[in-house]
Short mmCIF file of C-alpha atoms in Angstrom, two decimals:
data_model
loop_
_atom_site.label_atom_id
_atom_site.label_comp_id
_atom_site.label_asym_id
_atom_site.label_seq_id
_atom_site.Cartn_x
_atom_site.Cartn_y
_atom_site.Cartn_z
CA MET A 1433 0.00 0.00 0.00
CA GLY A 1434 1.03 3.68 0.12
CA ASP A 1435 3.84 5.26 2.13
CA LEU A 1436 1.31 6.60 4.61
CA GLU A 1437 -0.52 3.51 5.86
CA LEU A 1438 -3.56 3.45 8.07
CA LEU A 1439 -3.92 -0.34 7.76
CA LEU A 1440 -1.43 -3.08 7.05
CA PRO A 1441 -2.53 -5.60 4.38
CA GLY A 1442 -3.28 -8.25 7.00
CA GLU A 1443 -5.30 -5.79 9.10
CA ALA A 1444 -7.35 -4.70 6.11
CA GLU A 1445 -8.25 -8.31 5.33
CA VAL A 1446 -9.36 -8.94 8.93
CA LEU A 1447 -11.62 -5.86 8.82
CA VAL A 1448 -13.12 -6.83 5.45
CA ARG A 1449 -13.78 -10.42 6.51
CA GLY A 1450 -15.53 -9.15 9.65
CA LEU A 1451 -18.06 -7.00 7.79
CA ARG A 1452 -21.63 -8.16 8.41
CA SER A 1453 -25.23 -6.98 8.20
CA PHE A 1454 -27.00 -5.55 11.26
CA GLN A 1455 -30.66 -5.52 12.23
CA LEU A 1456 -32.30 -2.09 12.38
CA ARG A 1457 -32.52 -2.16 16.18
CA GLU A 1458 -28.74 -2.72 16.38
CA MET A 1459 -27.86 0.51 14.55
CA GLY A 1460 -25.81 2.73 16.84
CA SER A 1461 -24.93 -0.18 19.15
CA GLU A 1462 -21.37 -0.95 20.25
CA GLY A 1463 -20.86 -3.63 17.60
CA TRP A 1464 -22.38 -1.45 14.91
CA ASN A 1465 -20.14 1.47 15.91
CA GLN A 1466 -17.09 -0.77 15.68
CA GLN A 1467 -18.01 -1.76 12.14
CA HIS A 1468 -18.60 1.89 11.24
CA GLU A 1469 -15.09 2.71 12.46
CA ASN A 1470 -13.69 -0.22 10.46
CA LEU A 1471 -15.46 1.03 7.32
CA GLU A 1472 -14.00 4.49 7.82
CA LYS A 1473 -10.51 3.01 8.11
CA LEU A 1474 -11.04 0.97 4.94
CA ASN A 1475 -12.41 4.09 3.26
CA MET A 1476 -9.39 6.22 4.13
CA GLN A 1477 -6.93 3.48 3.18
CA ALA A 1478 -8.67 3.05 -0.18
CA ILE A 1479 -8.34 6.80 -0.82
CA LEU A 1480 -4.65 6.71 0.15
CA ASP A 1481 -4.06 3.78 -2.22
CA ALA A 1482 -5.84 5.56 -5.07
CA THR A 1483 -3.95 8.80 -4.40
CA VAL A 1484 -0.55 7.16 -4.82
CA SER A 1485 -1.72 4.74 -7.56
CA GLN A 1486 -1.09 1.64 -5.46
CA GLY A 1487 -3.70 -0.48 -7.22
CA GLU A 1488 -6.97 -1.47 -5.60
CA PRO A 1489 -6.19 -3.80 -2.66
CA ILE A 1490 -9.34 -2.85 -0.71
CA GLN A 1491 -11.51 -3.50 -3.75
CA GLU A 1492 -9.86 -6.88 -4.26
CA LEU A 1493 -10.51 -7.84 -0.64
CA LEU A 1494 -14.17 -6.78 -0.81
CA VAL A 1495 -14.70 -8.80 -4.00
CA THR A 1496 -12.69 -11.83 -2.84
CA HIS A 1497 -14.62 -12.14 0.42
CA GLY A 1498 -18.01 -11.37 -1.16
CA LYS A 1499 -18.68 -8.24 0.91
CA ILE A 1500 -20.11 -5.96 -1.78
CA PRO A 1501 -23.66 -7.35 -1.17
CA THR A 1502 -23.14 -6.73 2.55
CA LEU A 1503 -22.32 -3.07 1.91
CA VAL A 1504 -25.36 -2.72 -0.36
CA GLU A 1505 -27.61 -4.25 2.31
CA GLU A 1506 -26.18 -1.87 4.89
CA LEU A 1507 -26.97 1.07 2.56
CA ILE A 1508 -30.56 -0.07 2.20
CA ALA A 1509 -30.91 -0.71 5.94
CA VAL A 1510 -29.70 2.80 6.83
CA GLU A 1511 -32.11 4.31 4.29
CA MET A 1512 -34.98 2.33 5.84
CA TRP A 1513 -33.91 3.42 9.35
CA LYS A 1514 -33.92 7.06 8.21
CA GLN A 1515 -37.42 6.71 6.72
CA LYS A 1516 -39.10 4.46 9.27
CA VAL A 1517 -37.34 4.75 12.64
CA PHE A 1518 -35.67 8.17 12.80
CA PRO A 1519 -38.95 10.18 12.50
CA VAL A 1520 -40.55 8.04 15.23
CA LEU A 1521 -37.50 8.48 17.43
CA CYS A 1522 -37.67 12.28 17.14
CA ARG A 1523 -41.36 12.28 18.16
CA LEU A 1524 -40.88 10.30 21.38
CA GLU A 1525 -41.68 12.42 24.43
CA ASP A 1526 -38.54 11.38 26.30
CA PHE A 1527 -36.26 11.97 23.30
CA LYS A 1528 -33.90 14.49 24.92
CA PRO A 1529 -30.39 13.23 24.14
CA GLN A 1530 -27.53 15.03 25.85
CA ASN A 1531 -25.47 14.60 22.72
CA THR A 1532 -26.65 14.04 19.14
CA PHE A 1533 -23.34 12.73 17.83
CA PRO A 1534 -24.29 9.02 18.12
CA ILE A 1535 -27.34 9.70 15.93
CA TYR A 1536 -25.22 11.73 13.52
CA MET A 1537 -22.92 8.74 13.09
CA VAL A 1538 -25.84 6.55 11.95
CA VAL A 1539 -26.88 9.20 9.42
CA HIS A 1540 -23.25 9.57 8.35
CA HIS A 1541 -22.93 5.79 7.86
CA GLU A 1542 -24.66 5.95 4.47
CA ALA A 1543 -22.18 8.53 3.20
CA SER A 1544 -19.26 6.40 4.42
CA ILE A 1545 -20.43 3.32 2.51
CA VAL A 1546 -21.22 5.24 -0.68
CA ASN A 1547 -17.83 6.94 -0.55
CA LEU A 1548 -16.07 3.61 0.01
CA LEU A 1549 -17.84 2.06 -2.97
CA GLU A 1550 -17.04 5.07 -5.15
CA THR A 1551 -13.38 5.02 -4.11
CA VAL A 1552 -12.61 1.31 -4.41
CA PHE A 1553 -14.37 0.99 -7.74
CA PHE A 1554 -13.42 4.25 -9.38
CA HIS A 1555 -10.32 5.76 -7.57
CA LYS A 1556 -13.71 7.74 -4.65
CA GLU A 1557 -28.01 21.27 14.24
CA LEU A 1558 -28.87 17.52 13.40
CA GLN A 1559 -31.64 18.02 10.78
CA ARG A 1560 -29.51 20.53 8.90
CA GLN A 1561 -26.56 18.15 8.95
CA ALA A 1562 -28.78 15.34 7.65
CA GLU A 1563 -30.09 17.49 4.78
CA MET A 1564 -26.57 18.55 3.79
CA MET A 1565 -25.37 14.97 3.93
CA GLU A 1566 -28.32 13.84 1.79
CA PHE A 1567 -27.22 16.37 -0.84
CA GLU A 1568 -23.64 15.10 -0.80
CA ILE A 1569 -24.82 11.47 -0.97
CA SER A 1570 -26.95 12.32 -4.02
CA LEU A 1571 -23.97 13.86 -5.81
CA LYS A 1572 -21.86 10.79 -5.06
CA ALA A 1573 -24.69 8.58 -6.30
CA LEU A 1574 -24.60 10.56 -9.57
CA SER A 1575 -20.90 9.78 -9.86
CA VAL A 1576 -21.57 6.08 -9.26
CA LEU A 1577 -24.38 6.14 -11.85
CA ARG A 1578 -22.03 7.55 -14.47
CA TYR A 1579 -19.59 4.67 -13.92
CA ILE A 1580 -22.43 2.15 -14.22
CA THR A 1581 -23.31 3.62 -17.63
CA ASP A 1582 -19.73 2.88 -18.75
CA CYS A 1583 -20.78 -0.78 -18.67
CA VAL A 1584 -24.25 -0.29 -20.13
CA ASP A 1585 -23.77 -2.88 -22.90
CA SER A 1586 -23.03 -5.61 -20.36
CA LEU A 1587 -25.86 -4.86 -17.90
CA SER A 1588 -28.64 -7.39 -17.37
CA LEU A 1589 -31.91 -6.83 -19.22
CA ASN A 1590 -33.93 -5.99 -16.11
CA THR A 1591 -31.30 -3.47 -14.93
CA LEU A 1592 -31.24 -1.75 -18.32
CA SER A 1593 -35.04 -1.74 -18.43
CA ARG A 1594 -35.25 -0.02 -15.05
CA MET A 1595 -32.70 2.58 -16.12
CA LEU A 1596 -34.31 3.39 -19.48
CA SER A 1597 -38.01 2.67 -18.97
CA THR A 1598 -38.87 2.63 -15.26
CA HIS A 1599 -36.74 5.65 -14.32
CA ASN A 1600 -36.12 7.14 -17.77
CA LEU A 1601 -32.60 8.20 -16.85
CA PRO A 1602 -31.86 10.11 -20.08
CA CYS A 1603 -34.73 12.54 -19.39
CA LEU A 1604 -33.80 12.73 -15.71
CA LEU A 1605 -30.23 13.66 -16.63
CA VAL A 1606 -31.51 16.41 -18.93
CA GLU A 1607 -33.40 17.84 -15.95
CA LEU A 1608 -30.23 17.77 -13.88
CA LEU A 1609 -28.33 19.70 -16.56
CA GLU A 1610 -31.12 22.28 -16.76
CA HIS A 1611 -31.28 22.92 -13.02
CA SER A 1612 -27.65 22.14 -12.10
CA PRO A 1613 -28.24 21.77 -8.32
CA TRP A 1614 -24.46 21.79 -7.72
CA SER A 1615 -24.22 25.41 -8.96
CA ARG A 1616 -25.70 28.58 -7.46
CA ARG A 1617 -25.25 32.33 -7.30
CA GLU A 1618 -24.53 34.04 -4.01
CA GLY A 1619 -24.10 37.81 -3.94
CA GLY A 1620 -23.83 37.85 -7.72
CA LYS A 1621 -20.96 35.35 -7.68
CA LEU A 1622 -21.10 31.87 -9.21
CA GLN A 1623 -20.47 29.05 -6.74
CA GLN A 1624 -20.07 25.33 -7.37
CA PHE A 1625 -20.18 22.46 -4.90
CA GLU A 1626 -16.84 20.65 -5.00
CA GLY A 1627 -14.76 18.85 -2.41
CA GLY A 1628 -17.61 18.85 0.12
CA ARG A 1629 -18.17 22.63 0.13
CA TRP A 1630 -19.48 25.53 -1.95
CA GLN A 1631 -16.63 27.33 -3.69
CA THR A 1632 -16.68 30.61 -5.59
CA VAL A 1633 -15.69 30.23 -9.25
CA ALA A 1634 -13.37 32.87 -10.65
CA PRO A 1635 -14.73 34.70 -13.74
CA SER A 1636 -11.92 33.24 -15.84
CA GLU A 1637 -12.98 29.70 -14.84
CA GLN A 1638 -16.73 30.00 -15.35
CA GLN A 1639 -16.68 28.51 -18.84
CA LYS A 1640 -14.78 25.48 -17.58
CA LEU A 1641 -16.85 22.29 -17.34
CA SER A 1642 -17.40 21.25 -13.73
CA LYS A 1643 -16.76 17.66 -12.67
CA LEU A 1644 -20.45 16.97 -11.98
CA ASP A 1645 -21.61 18.48 -15.28
CA GLY A 1646 -19.04 16.27 -16.96
CA GLN A 1647 -20.39 13.19 -15.21
CA VAL A 1648 -23.90 13.93 -16.50
CA TRP A 1649 -22.71 14.48 -20.08
CA ILE A 1650 -20.71 11.23 -20.09
CA ALA A 1651 -23.70 9.32 -18.67
CA LEU A 1652 -25.94 10.78 -21.38
CA TYR A 1653 -23.40 9.90 -24.06
CA ASN A 1654 -23.24 6.31 -22.80
CA LEU A 1655 -27.02 5.89 -22.55
CA LEU A 1656 -27.93 7.47 -25.88
CA LEU A 1657 -25.12 6.20 -28.11
CA SER A 1658 -24.55 2.72 -26.72
CA PRO A 1659 -25.94 0.15 -29.22
CA GLU A 1660 -27.68 -1.88 -26.52
CA ALA A 1661 -29.27 1.15 -24.88
CA ARG A 1662 -30.37 2.66 -28.20
CA ALA A 1663 -32.08 -0.60 -29.10
CA ARG A 1664 -33.99 -0.59 -25.81
CA TYR A 1665 -34.80 3.10 -25.30
CA CYS A 1666 -38.21 4.20 -26.55
CA LEU A 1667 -38.04 7.66 -28.12
CA THR A 1668 -41.56 8.85 -27.30
CA ASN A 1669 -42.77 12.35 -28.05
CA PHE A 1670 -41.97 13.39 -24.48
CA ALA A 1671 -38.48 11.86 -24.56
CA LYS A 1672 -37.72 13.51 -27.91
CA GLY A 1673 -38.77 16.92 -26.58
CA GLN A 1674 -36.62 16.53 -23.49
CA LEU A 1675 -33.53 15.29 -25.30
CA LEU A 1676 -33.65 18.05 -27.92
CA LYS A 1677 -33.18 20.55 -25.10
CA LEU A 1678 -29.58 19.36 -25.00
CA ARG A 1679 -28.79 21.13 -28.28
CA ALA A 1680 -28.81 24.50 -26.52
CA PHE A 1681 -26.05 23.30 -24.16
CA LEU A 1682 -23.75 21.88 -26.85
CA THR A 1683 -21.68 25.00 -27.43
CA ASP A 1684 -18.26 25.15 -29.07
CA THR A 1685 -16.73 25.73 -25.64
CA LEU A 1686 -18.28 22.52 -24.31
CA LEU A 1687 -17.26 20.51 -27.39
CA ASP A 1688 -13.67 21.73 -27.01
CA GLN A 1689 -13.63 20.23 -23.51
CA LEU A 1690 -15.48 17.01 -24.37
CA PRO A 1691 -14.85 16.36 -28.09
CA ASN A 1692 -16.79 13.06 -28.00
CA LEU A 1693 -19.98 15.04 -27.55
CA ALA A 1694 -19.80 15.86 -31.27
CA ASP A 1695 -21.24 12.36 -31.80
CA LEU A 1696 -24.07 13.20 -29.41
CA GLN A 1697 -24.67 16.44 -31.33
CA GLY A 1698 -25.02 14.39 -34.53
CA PHE A 1699 -27.45 12.01 -32.81
CA LEU A 1700 -29.64 14.95 -31.74
CA ALA A 1701 -29.62 16.42 -35.25
CA HIS A 1702 -30.90 13.07 -36.56
CA LEU A 1703 -33.42 12.79 -33.71
CA ALA A 1704 -34.99 16.13 -34.71
CA LEU A 1705 -35.93 14.62 -38.09
CA VAL A 1706 -37.24 11.18 -37.09
CA GLU A 1707 -40.77 10.21 -36.07
CA THR A 1708 -41.44 9.51 -32.42
CA GLN A 1709 -42.38 6.05 -31.18
CA PHE A 1710 -45.29 4.73 -29.19
CA PRO A 1711 -44.36 3.33 -25.77
CA LYS A 1712 -43.11 -0.23 -26.09
CA LYS A 1713 -45.03 -3.00 -24.39
CA ASP A 1714 -42.33 -5.63 -24.29
CA LEU A 1715 -42.69 -8.16 -21.48
CA VAL A 1716 -39.82 -7.64 -19.09
CA LEU A 1717 -39.61 -9.50 -15.79
CA GLU A 1718 -38.01 -7.19 -13.22
CA GLN A 1719 -36.44 -8.17 -9.95
CA ILE A 1720 -38.21 -6.80 -6.91
CA PRO A 1721 -36.09 -4.94 -4.33
CA GLU A 1722 -35.51 -8.10 -2.30
CA ILE A 1723 -33.43 -6.61 0.50
CA TRP A 1724 -35.82 -3.70 1.08
CA GLU A 1725 -38.86 -6.03 0.97
CA ARG A 1726 -37.26 -8.42 3.45
CA LEU A 1727 -36.23 -5.71 5.90
CA GLU A 1728 -39.65 -4.08 5.74
CA ARG A 1729 -41.38 -7.43 6.24
CA GLU A 1730 -39.18 -8.32 9.22
CA ASN A 1731 -39.69 -4.96 10.95
CA LYS A 1732 -43.25 -4.07 9.96
CA GLY A 1733 -45.18 -2.74 12.96
CA LYS A 1734 -42.01 -2.56 15.07
CA TRP A 1735 -40.79 0.93 14.16
CA GLN A 1736 -41.81 2.52 17.48
CA ALA A 1737 -40.45 -0.42 19.48
CA ILE A 1738 -37.12 -0.12 17.64
CA ALA A 1739 -37.04 3.64 18.29
CA LYS A 1740 -37.73 3.15 22.02
CA HIS A 1741 -35.10 0.41 22.26
CA GLN A 1742 -32.50 2.63 20.59
CA LEU A 1743 -33.44 5.60 22.76
CA SER A 1744 -32.84 3.52 25.90
CA HIS A 1745 -29.82 1.49 24.84
CA VAL A 1746 -28.05 3.41 22.06
CA PHE A 1747 -28.75 7.13 21.77
CA ASN A 1748 -28.63 8.11 25.44
CA PRO A 1749 -25.05 7.17 26.42
CA SER A 1750 -23.49 8.04 29.75
CA GLU A 1751 -20.70 10.59 29.99
CA GLN A 1752 -18.21 7.75 30.44
CA ASP A 1753 -19.49 6.00 27.30
CA LEU A 1754 -19.25 9.25 25.33
CA ARG A 1755 -15.66 9.79 26.45
CA LEU A 1756 -14.75 6.22 25.47
CA GLN A 1757 -16.40 6.66 22.08
CA ALA A 1758 -14.67 10.02 21.59
CA ARG A 1759 -11.34 8.31 22.19
CA ARG A 1760 -12.12 5.66 19.60
CA TRP A 1761 -13.22 8.30 17.06
CA ALA A 1762 -9.98 10.19 17.67
CA GLU A 1763 -8.01 7.01 16.94
CA THR A 1764 -10.05 6.33 13.79
CA TYR A 1765 -9.90 9.84 12.34
CA ARG A 1766 -6.12 10.34 12.59
CA LEU A 1767 -5.16 13.86 11.61
CA ASP A 1768 -2.19 12.83 9.45
CA VAL A 1769 -4.41 10.49 7.44
CA LEU A 1770 -7.25 13.02 7.13
CA GLN A 1771 -4.82 15.60 5.80
CA ALA A 1772 -3.43 13.10 3.29
CA VAL A 1773 -6.88 12.21 1.88
CA ALA A 1774 -8.22 15.77 1.89
CA PRO A 1775 -9.01 16.91 -1.67
CA GLU A 1776 -7.66 20.41 -1.07
CA ARG A 1777 -6.00 22.71 1.47
CA PRO A 1778 -7.91 23.28 4.74
CA ARG A 1779 -10.74 25.82 4.68
CA CYS A 1780 -11.93 28.12 7.45
CA ALA A 1781 -14.85 26.54 9.35
CA TYR A 1782 -16.56 29.95 9.54
CA CYS A 1783 -16.01 31.73 6.20
CA SER A 1784 -14.60 28.91 3.99
CA ALA A 1785 -11.49 30.89 3.04
CA GLU A 1786 -8.17 29.02 2.82
CA ALA A 1787 -7.03 28.43 6.40
CA SER A 1788 -3.65 28.03 8.07
CA LYS A 1789 -4.59 28.09 11.79
CA ARG A 1790 -6.04 25.11 13.67
CA CYS A 1791 -8.02 24.97 16.91
CA SER A 1792 -5.32 24.35 19.52
CA ARG A 1793 -7.70 22.49 21.83
CA CYS A 1794 -9.21 19.78 19.61
CA GLN A 1795 -6.97 20.14 16.51
CA SER A 1796 -9.95 19.32 14.27
CA GLU A 1797 -11.18 22.70 12.94
CA TRP A 1798 -9.28 25.22 10.80
CA TYR A 1799 -9.58 29.00 10.68
CA CYS A 1800 -8.15 31.79 8.57
CA CYS A 1801 -7.95 34.26 11.47
CA ARG A 1802 -8.67 34.71 15.17
CA GLU A 1803 -11.85 36.69 14.44
CA CYS A 1804 -13.45 33.77 12.55
CA GLN A 1805 -12.51 31.35 15.33
CA VAL A 1806 -14.24 33.54 17.92
CA LYS A 1807 -17.37 33.85 15.78
CA HIS A 1808 -17.50 30.08 15.24
CA TRP A 1809 -16.88 29.15 18.90
CA GLU A 1810 -20.55 28.95 19.96
CA LYS A 1811 -21.21 26.33 17.28
CA HIS A 1812 -17.90 24.51 17.70
CA LYS A 1813 -17.77 24.49 21.51
CA LYS A 1814 -19.55 21.16 22.27
CA ALA A 1815 -17.66 19.15 19.65
CA CYS A 1816 -14.39 20.76 20.73
CA VAL A 1817 -14.86 19.85 24.40
CA LEU A 1818 -15.87 16.27 23.54
CA ALA A 1819 -12.90 15.75 21.22
CA ALA A 1820 -10.49 17.23 23.77
CA GLN A 1821 -11.87 14.93 26.50
CA GLY A 1822 -11.41 11.93 24.25
CA ASP A 1823 -7.82 12.95 23.51
CA ARG A 1824 -7.01 13.29 27.22
CA ALA A 1825 -8.55 9.88 27.91
CA LYS A 1826 -5.88 8.14 25.81
#
């Protein structure tokens, strides 16, 4: 592996072999937390390996030991917990946790798994935090989708049918290009979401294709020009109208950056002249979402009982338990490793400017100046104290 190692090869294999699925009521438990920490370590090691081009040892271990289905099941289980258990938990009268970090870790679990899958395959207030994380997860899912379309000609028939017919991904991707949720204007300045934060784009860089826009264009190219997908996709009147919107985006500047899109431009020119099709009625047997169906069947009618169990046994830890967990988190999120896998230089936690000063107490937040640190203290205080206590407990 790389020069900076979080895990030795033997340790990584032990962690991968130990990955397992958890019941919904176990989420946030001691065993579940241990697996979350192990996944984070695997995640960071995979990023380190990709950064120094050391091959894909974590991917090989996950495939060799058959753990990809386990990760997928964990993703689905967390999503079900968020939909079925978390709202019930928040409505319980005695839901008054002293610290929300244990719950945050369950919400964060989904992002950890998605990021691990993205990396190993492709070198990859609580409600407010959850909403922001949901946005980041969606952007990562878009990246994963693009890589799936690279293999569109080898996908199973039911998978291709769901992509083209059930979900109509080409039209959905057109909508994404139109609305570009990863771009916005603040104070008259263009900002794009990259590296986990909103960043202002310099005027000289505004014509440059963003990474996420590029992912959408490549996915569209794969879906519309792949022989297998073209044979399966039904160009209805609605689909034709949506796809022809792409012509307005295919400027010379864009084609200079992605020359292959000239083929897509030719496809659209031909599409404008052809007759639309009636929806196809081919018989396609689709797989049902087996994992989701099974989890829902096993836990149906138990959502409140699960929430009450977790409130009593998981999300209301003692001060001693919190200090112990803080120590383990500090050991998992080593600062030297986090700096090595960071996509860019540290940013100020208050104003997002490039930062060179770190909180001397917890060593986890960065600031560009003393003034920003003072302004951010009220928000940072609880996490800072907890992290410092965990560090002293070592």
